[in-house]
XYZ file of C-alpha atoms in Angstrom:
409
model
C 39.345 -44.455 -6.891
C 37.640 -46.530 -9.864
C 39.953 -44.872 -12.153
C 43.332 -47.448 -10.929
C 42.443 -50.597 -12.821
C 45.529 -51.706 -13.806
C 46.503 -55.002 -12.179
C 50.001 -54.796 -10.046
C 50.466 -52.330 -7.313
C 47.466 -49.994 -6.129
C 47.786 -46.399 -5.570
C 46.959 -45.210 -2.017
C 43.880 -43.262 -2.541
C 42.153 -46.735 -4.233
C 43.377 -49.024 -1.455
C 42.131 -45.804 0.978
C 38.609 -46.522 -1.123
C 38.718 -49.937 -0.813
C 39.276 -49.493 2.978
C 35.992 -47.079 3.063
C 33.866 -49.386 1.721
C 34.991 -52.522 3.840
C 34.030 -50.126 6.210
C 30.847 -49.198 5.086
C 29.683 -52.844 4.132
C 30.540 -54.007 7.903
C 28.611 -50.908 9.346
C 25.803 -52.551 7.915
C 24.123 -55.436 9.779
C 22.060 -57.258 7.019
C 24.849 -57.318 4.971
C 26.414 -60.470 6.566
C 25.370 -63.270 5.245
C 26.717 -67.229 6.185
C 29.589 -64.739 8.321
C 30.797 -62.814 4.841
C 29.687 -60.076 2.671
C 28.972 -59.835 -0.997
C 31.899 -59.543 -2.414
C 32.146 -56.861 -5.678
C 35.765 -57.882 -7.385
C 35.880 -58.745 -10.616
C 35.680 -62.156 -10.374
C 33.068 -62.333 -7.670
C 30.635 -59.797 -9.070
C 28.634 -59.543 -5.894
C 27.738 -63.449 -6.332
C 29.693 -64.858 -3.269
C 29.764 -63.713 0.258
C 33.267 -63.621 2.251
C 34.980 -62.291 4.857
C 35.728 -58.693 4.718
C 39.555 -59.688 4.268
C 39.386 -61.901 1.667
C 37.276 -59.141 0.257
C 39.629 -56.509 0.603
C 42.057 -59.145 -1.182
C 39.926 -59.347 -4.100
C 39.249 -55.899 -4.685
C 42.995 -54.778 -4.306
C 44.568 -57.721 -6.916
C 41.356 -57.961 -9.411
C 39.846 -54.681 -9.058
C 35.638 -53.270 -8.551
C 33.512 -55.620 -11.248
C 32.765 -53.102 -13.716
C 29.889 -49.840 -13.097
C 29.935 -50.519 -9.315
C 30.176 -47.309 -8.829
C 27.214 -47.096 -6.328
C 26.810 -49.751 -3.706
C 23.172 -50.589 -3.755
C 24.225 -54.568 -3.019
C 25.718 -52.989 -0.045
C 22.847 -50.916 1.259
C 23.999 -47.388 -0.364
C 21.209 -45.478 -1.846
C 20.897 -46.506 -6.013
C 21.113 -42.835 -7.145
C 21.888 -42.690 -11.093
C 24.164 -39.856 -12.369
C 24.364 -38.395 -15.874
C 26.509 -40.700 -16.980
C 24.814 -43.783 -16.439
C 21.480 -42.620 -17.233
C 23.601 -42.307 -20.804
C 25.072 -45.004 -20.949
C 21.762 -46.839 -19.722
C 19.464 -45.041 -22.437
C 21.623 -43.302 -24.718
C 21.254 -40.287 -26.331
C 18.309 -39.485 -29.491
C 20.896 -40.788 -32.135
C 21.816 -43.784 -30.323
C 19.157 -44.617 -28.095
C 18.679 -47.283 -30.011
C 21.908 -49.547 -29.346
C 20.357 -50.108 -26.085
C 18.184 -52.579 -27.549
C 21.167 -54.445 -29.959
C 21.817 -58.240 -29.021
C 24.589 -58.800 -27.605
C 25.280 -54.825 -26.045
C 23.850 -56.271 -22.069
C 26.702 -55.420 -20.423
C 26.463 -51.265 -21.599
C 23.205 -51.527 -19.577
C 23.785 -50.485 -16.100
C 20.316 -51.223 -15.016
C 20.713 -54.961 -16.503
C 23.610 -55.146 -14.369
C 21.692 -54.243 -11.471
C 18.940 -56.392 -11.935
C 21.790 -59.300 -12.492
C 23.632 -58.412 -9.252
C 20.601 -57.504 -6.898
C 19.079 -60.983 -8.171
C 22.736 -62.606 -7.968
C 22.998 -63.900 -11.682
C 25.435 -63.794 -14.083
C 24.586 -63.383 -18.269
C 26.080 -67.088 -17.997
C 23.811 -68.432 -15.416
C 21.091 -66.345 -16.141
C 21.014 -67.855 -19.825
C 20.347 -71.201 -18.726
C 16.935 -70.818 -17.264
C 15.002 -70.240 -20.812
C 15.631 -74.114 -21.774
C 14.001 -75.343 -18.493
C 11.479 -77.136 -19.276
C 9.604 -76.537 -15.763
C 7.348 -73.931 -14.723
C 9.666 -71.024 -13.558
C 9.452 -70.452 -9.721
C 8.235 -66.997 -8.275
C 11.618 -65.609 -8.371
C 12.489 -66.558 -11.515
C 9.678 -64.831 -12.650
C 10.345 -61.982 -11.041
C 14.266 -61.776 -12.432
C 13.151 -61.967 -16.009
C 10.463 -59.477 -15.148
C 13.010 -56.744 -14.310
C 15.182 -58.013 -16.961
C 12.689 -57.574 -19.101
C 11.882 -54.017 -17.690
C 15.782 -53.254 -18.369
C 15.251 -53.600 -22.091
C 12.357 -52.975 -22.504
C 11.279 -48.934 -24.134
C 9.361 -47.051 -21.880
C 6.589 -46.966 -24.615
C 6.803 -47.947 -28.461
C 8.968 -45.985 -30.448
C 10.473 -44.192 -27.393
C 14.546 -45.318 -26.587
C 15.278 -42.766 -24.497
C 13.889 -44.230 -21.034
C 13.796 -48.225 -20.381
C 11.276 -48.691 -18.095
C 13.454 -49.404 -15.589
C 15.347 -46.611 -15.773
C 12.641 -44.406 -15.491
C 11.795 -46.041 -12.484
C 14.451 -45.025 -10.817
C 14.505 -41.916 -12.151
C 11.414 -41.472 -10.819
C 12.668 -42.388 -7.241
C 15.453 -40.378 -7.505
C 13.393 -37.352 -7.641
C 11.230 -39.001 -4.608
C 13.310 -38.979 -2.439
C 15.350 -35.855 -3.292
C 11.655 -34.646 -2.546
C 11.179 -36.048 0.984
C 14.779 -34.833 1.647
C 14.016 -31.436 1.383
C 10.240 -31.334 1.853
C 9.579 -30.109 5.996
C 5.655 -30.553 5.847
C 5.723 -34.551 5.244
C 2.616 -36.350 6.067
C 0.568 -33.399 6.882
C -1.379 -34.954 9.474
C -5.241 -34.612 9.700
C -5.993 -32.751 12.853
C -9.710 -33.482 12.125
C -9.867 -37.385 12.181
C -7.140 -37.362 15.095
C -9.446 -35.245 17.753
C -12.143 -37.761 16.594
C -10.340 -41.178 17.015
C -8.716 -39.844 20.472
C -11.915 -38.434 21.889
C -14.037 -41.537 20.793
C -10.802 -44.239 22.723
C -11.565 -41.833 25.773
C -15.040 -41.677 25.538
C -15.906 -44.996 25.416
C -13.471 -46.305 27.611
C -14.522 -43.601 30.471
C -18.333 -44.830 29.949
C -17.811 -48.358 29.570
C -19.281 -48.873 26.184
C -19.710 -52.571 25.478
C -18.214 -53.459 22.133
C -15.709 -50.380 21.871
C -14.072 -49.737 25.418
C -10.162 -50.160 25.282
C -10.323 -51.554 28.700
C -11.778 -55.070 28.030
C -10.997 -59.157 28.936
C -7.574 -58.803 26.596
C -6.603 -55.184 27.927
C -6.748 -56.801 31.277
C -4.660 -59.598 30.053
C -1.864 -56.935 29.110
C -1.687 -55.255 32.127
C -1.217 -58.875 34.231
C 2.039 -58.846 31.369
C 3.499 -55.744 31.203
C 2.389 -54.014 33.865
C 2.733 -53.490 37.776
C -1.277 -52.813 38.303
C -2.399 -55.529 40.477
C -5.971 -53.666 41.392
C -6.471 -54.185 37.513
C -5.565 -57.385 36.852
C -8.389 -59.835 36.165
C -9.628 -62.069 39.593
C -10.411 -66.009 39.147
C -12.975 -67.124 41.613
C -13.209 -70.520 40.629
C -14.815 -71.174 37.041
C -15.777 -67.353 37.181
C -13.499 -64.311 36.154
C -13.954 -60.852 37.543
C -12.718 -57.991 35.743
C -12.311 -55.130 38.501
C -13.557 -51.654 37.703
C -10.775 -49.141 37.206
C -10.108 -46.268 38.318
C -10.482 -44.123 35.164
C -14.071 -45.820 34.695
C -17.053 -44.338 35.856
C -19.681 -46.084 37.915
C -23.404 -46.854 36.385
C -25.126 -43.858 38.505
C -22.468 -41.304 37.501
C -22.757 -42.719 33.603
C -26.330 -41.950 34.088
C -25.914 -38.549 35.250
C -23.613 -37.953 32.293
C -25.783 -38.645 29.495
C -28.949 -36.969 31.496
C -26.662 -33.773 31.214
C -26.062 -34.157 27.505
C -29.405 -34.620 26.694
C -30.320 -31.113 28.801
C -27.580 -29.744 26.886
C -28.346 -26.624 24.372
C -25.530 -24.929 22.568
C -25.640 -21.120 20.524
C -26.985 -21.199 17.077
C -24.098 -22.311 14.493
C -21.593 -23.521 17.518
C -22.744 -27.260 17.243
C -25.205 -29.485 16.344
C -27.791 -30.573 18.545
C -26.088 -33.176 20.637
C -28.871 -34.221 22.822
C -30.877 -35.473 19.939
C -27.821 -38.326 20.093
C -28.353 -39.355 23.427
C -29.931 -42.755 24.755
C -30.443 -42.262 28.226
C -32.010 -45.771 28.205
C -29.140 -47.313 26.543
C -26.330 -45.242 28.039
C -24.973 -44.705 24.693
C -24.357 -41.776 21.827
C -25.014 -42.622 18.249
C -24.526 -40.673 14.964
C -21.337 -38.538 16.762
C -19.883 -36.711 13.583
C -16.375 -35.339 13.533
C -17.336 -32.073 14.824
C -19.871 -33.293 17.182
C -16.291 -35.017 18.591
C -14.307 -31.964 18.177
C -16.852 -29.675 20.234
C -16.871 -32.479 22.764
C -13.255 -32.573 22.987
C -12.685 -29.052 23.110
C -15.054 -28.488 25.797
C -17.425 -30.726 27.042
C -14.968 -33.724 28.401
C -13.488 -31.460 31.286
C -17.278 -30.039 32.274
C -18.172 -34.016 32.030
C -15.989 -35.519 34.384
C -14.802 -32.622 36.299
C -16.362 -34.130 40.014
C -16.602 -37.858 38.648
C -13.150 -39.009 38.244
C -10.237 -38.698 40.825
C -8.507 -35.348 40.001
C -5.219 -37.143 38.510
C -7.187 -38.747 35.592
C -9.756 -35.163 35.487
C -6.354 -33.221 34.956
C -4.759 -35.395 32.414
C -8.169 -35.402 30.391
C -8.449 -31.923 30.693
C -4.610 -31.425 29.509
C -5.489 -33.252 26.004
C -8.446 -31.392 25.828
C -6.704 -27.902 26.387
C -3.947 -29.114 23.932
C -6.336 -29.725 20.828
C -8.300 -26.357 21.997
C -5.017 -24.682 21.741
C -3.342 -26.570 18.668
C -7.041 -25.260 16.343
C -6.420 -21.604 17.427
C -6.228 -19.370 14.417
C -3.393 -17.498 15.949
C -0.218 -18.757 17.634
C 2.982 -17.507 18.344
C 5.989 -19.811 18.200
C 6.614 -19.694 21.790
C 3.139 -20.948 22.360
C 4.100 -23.842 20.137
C 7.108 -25.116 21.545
C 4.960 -25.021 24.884
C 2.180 -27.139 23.441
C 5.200 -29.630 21.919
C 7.321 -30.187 24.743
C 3.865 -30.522 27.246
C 2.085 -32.844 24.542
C 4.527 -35.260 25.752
C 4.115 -35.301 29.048
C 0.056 -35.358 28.872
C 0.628 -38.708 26.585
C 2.973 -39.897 29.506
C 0.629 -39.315 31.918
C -2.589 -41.431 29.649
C -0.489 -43.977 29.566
C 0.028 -44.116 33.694
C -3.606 -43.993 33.398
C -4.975 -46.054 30.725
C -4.534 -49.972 30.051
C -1.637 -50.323 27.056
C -4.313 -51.314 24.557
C -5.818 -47.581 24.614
C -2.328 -46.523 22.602
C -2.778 -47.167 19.315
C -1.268 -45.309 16.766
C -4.154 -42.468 16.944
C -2.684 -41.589 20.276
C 0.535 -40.651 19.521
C 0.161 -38.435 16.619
C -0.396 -35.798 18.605
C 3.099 -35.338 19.687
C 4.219 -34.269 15.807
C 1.053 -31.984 15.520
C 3.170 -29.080 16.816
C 5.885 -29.326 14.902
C 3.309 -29.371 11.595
C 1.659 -26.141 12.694
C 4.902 -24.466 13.240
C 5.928 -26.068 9.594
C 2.622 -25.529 7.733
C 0.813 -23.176 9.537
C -2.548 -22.999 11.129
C -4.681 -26.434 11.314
C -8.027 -24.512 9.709
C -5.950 -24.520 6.230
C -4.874 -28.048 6.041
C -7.707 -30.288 7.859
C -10.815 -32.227 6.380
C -13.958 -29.956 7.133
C -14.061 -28.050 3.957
C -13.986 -30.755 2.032
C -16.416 -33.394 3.939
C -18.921 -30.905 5.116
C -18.908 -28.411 1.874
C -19.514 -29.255 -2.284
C -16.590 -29.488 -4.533
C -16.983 -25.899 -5.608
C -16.841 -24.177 -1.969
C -14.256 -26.425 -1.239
C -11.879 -25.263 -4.476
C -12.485 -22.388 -3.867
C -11.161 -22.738 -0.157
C -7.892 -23.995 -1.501
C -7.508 -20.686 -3.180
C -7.722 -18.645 -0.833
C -5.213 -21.072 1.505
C -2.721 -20.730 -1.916
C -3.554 -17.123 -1.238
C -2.902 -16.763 2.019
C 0.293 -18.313 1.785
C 1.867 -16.546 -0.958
C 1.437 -13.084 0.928
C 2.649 -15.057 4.641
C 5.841 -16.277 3.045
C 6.623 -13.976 0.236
């Protein structure tokens, strides 16, 4: 569509291009500004915002300002082809009319740095005889015009910094596009943060319960709790004990049982060694103190010392990360655990004050989908490399390498 320049009558398929981008520009919230969008003629050159009409106006009598050909002022994605990455750093025997005064306006990426900043070469060359201290976003446009001249190192013409920038990003997110396996989420830390929130908040640890004075305020705002919501007897506030809290006695017994508690050689540590029976309290829990605990302890815990809803929704998330470690699963199995992940987290939060959510308790629900993407937790978590030396642990990455070049080829 760029291609009908020529002032006079427009061709159809550029006024059908002009209509697609009026279109695209007003799909775009943000764009509006003071009622109008930026407006990209000739004249305008992304400098003034008007209504889409008088856009439209502009860019079927005077034409797209020149290289426009991607709309990053109008929220499209600055991808640079071939051609501009030429034009922009030229090739090895004239890379270096980049740099010649006067030859701006050949530079894409000093174009982009003039529009996204809304400057023109005339109003941009006024600023260097202020006598003033620049402001911050002055600064920061001769920064990037700087970066749009500027070689990538000495002696090298082929990249401007800037250019390589976004060359750079262009490969990014080409990358993200097509890469599955994402964030790769650490099942380790997880189990530990959401056993810990439970934990404490089912024992009433002072200092790290989730149901405290402002959890209670919460619930009196966005919930429909009344038997939680905080009690004012004169100069005195009450904070009523919840459901999903155990009593003093029962706390007691919980802790006596831990410190009884003897496991096989090599299963755990020695967890009653962490115990303060006097204190009510555990110290020194390490991650796989937390993921035995999880795994199997919390529904042997609680099992005939909280009402049987809150027992069967703890013993759900405990069942789930039991099941989500196995070394083997089938993909049925998976879509099980991903569509009934959901419903456990549903069922927490009928349970627990809206505080107890943070974002620890929600990455669960994408742990499924990483296992069935990436493969078995025991190849991508933190144990080998926070309980084993640098040398075991290398040597445990090639063997996962290993692994997966005879799974998948």
């Amino acid at each position: 569509m760029y291609r009908d320049s020529p002032q006079g009558l427009r061709k159809m398929d550029y006024c059908n291009g002009v209509q697609g981008f009026i279109n695209f520009a007003t799909s775009i919230p943000r764009n509006f500004t003071d009622g109008g969008i930026r407006c990209p003629c000739r004249k305008c050159k992304n400098l003034k915002f008007l209504h889409q009409d008088v856009v439209m106006m502009h860019l079927l009598t005077k034409g797209f300002m020149q290289d426009y050909l991607c709309w990053y002022a109008h929220g499209e994605l600055f991808v640079p082809n071939e051609s501009m990455v030429e034009r922009a750093v030229g090739s090895t025997s004239s890379a270096s009319n980049m740099h010649e005064v006067g030859n701006e306006n050949s530079n894409p990426y000093r174009n982009m740095v003039m529009d996204a900043m809304r400057m023109s070469e005339g109003n941009a060359s006024e600023f260097p005889n202020i006598e003033e201290e620049p402001n911050a976003d002055t600064t920061r446009f001769f920064d990037l015009l700087k970066d749009s001249d500027e070689p990538l190192w000495d002696g090298y013409t082929n990249h401007c910094k800037l250019s390589a920038v976004a060359q750079v990003f262009t490969i990014k997110s080409n990358y993200w596009k097509t890469n599955l396996l994402r964030h790769n989420l650490d099942v380790m830390h997880i189990e530990k943060n959401v056993f810990e929130n439970i934990f404490n908040t089912v024992m009433d640890v002072k200092g790290k319960t989730k149901d405290n004075i402002k959890a209670r305020l919460d619930v009196a705002l966005f919930c429909n709790r009344k038997n939680m919501e905080l009690v004012c007897d004169g100069s005195q506030v009450a904070k009523p004990r919840a459901s999903f809290v155990l009593e003093k006695n029962a706390q007691l017994l919980v802790y006596k049982w831990l410190k009884s508690l003897r496991f096989p050689d090599g299963h755990a540590s020695n967890i009653s060694r962490l115990v303060n029976t006097e204190e009510c309290r555990l110290y020194g829990m390490k991650s796989h103190d937390c993921h035995v605990f999880m795994q199997t302890l919390i529904p042997l815990a609680f099992r005939d010392l909280l009402p049987k809803g809150i027992w069967d929704a703890l013993t759900e998330i405990s069942h789930f990360f039991r099941d989500i470690c196995s070394s083997k699963l089938n993909v049925d199995h998976i879509e099980r655990l991903e569509k009934n992940i959901v419903e456990t987290i549903c069922k927490l939060e009928m349970i627990f004050p809206p505080s107890f959510f943070d974002s620890m308790e929600h990455l669960p629900v994408h742990l499924p989908f990483e296992v069935k993407v990436g493969g078995p937790v025991q190849y991508r978590w933190m144990y080998p490399f926070e309980r084993l030396d640098i040398t075991v642990a290398m040597t445990f990455i090639i063997k996962c390498f290993y692994f997966y070049f005879n799974v998948f080829n």
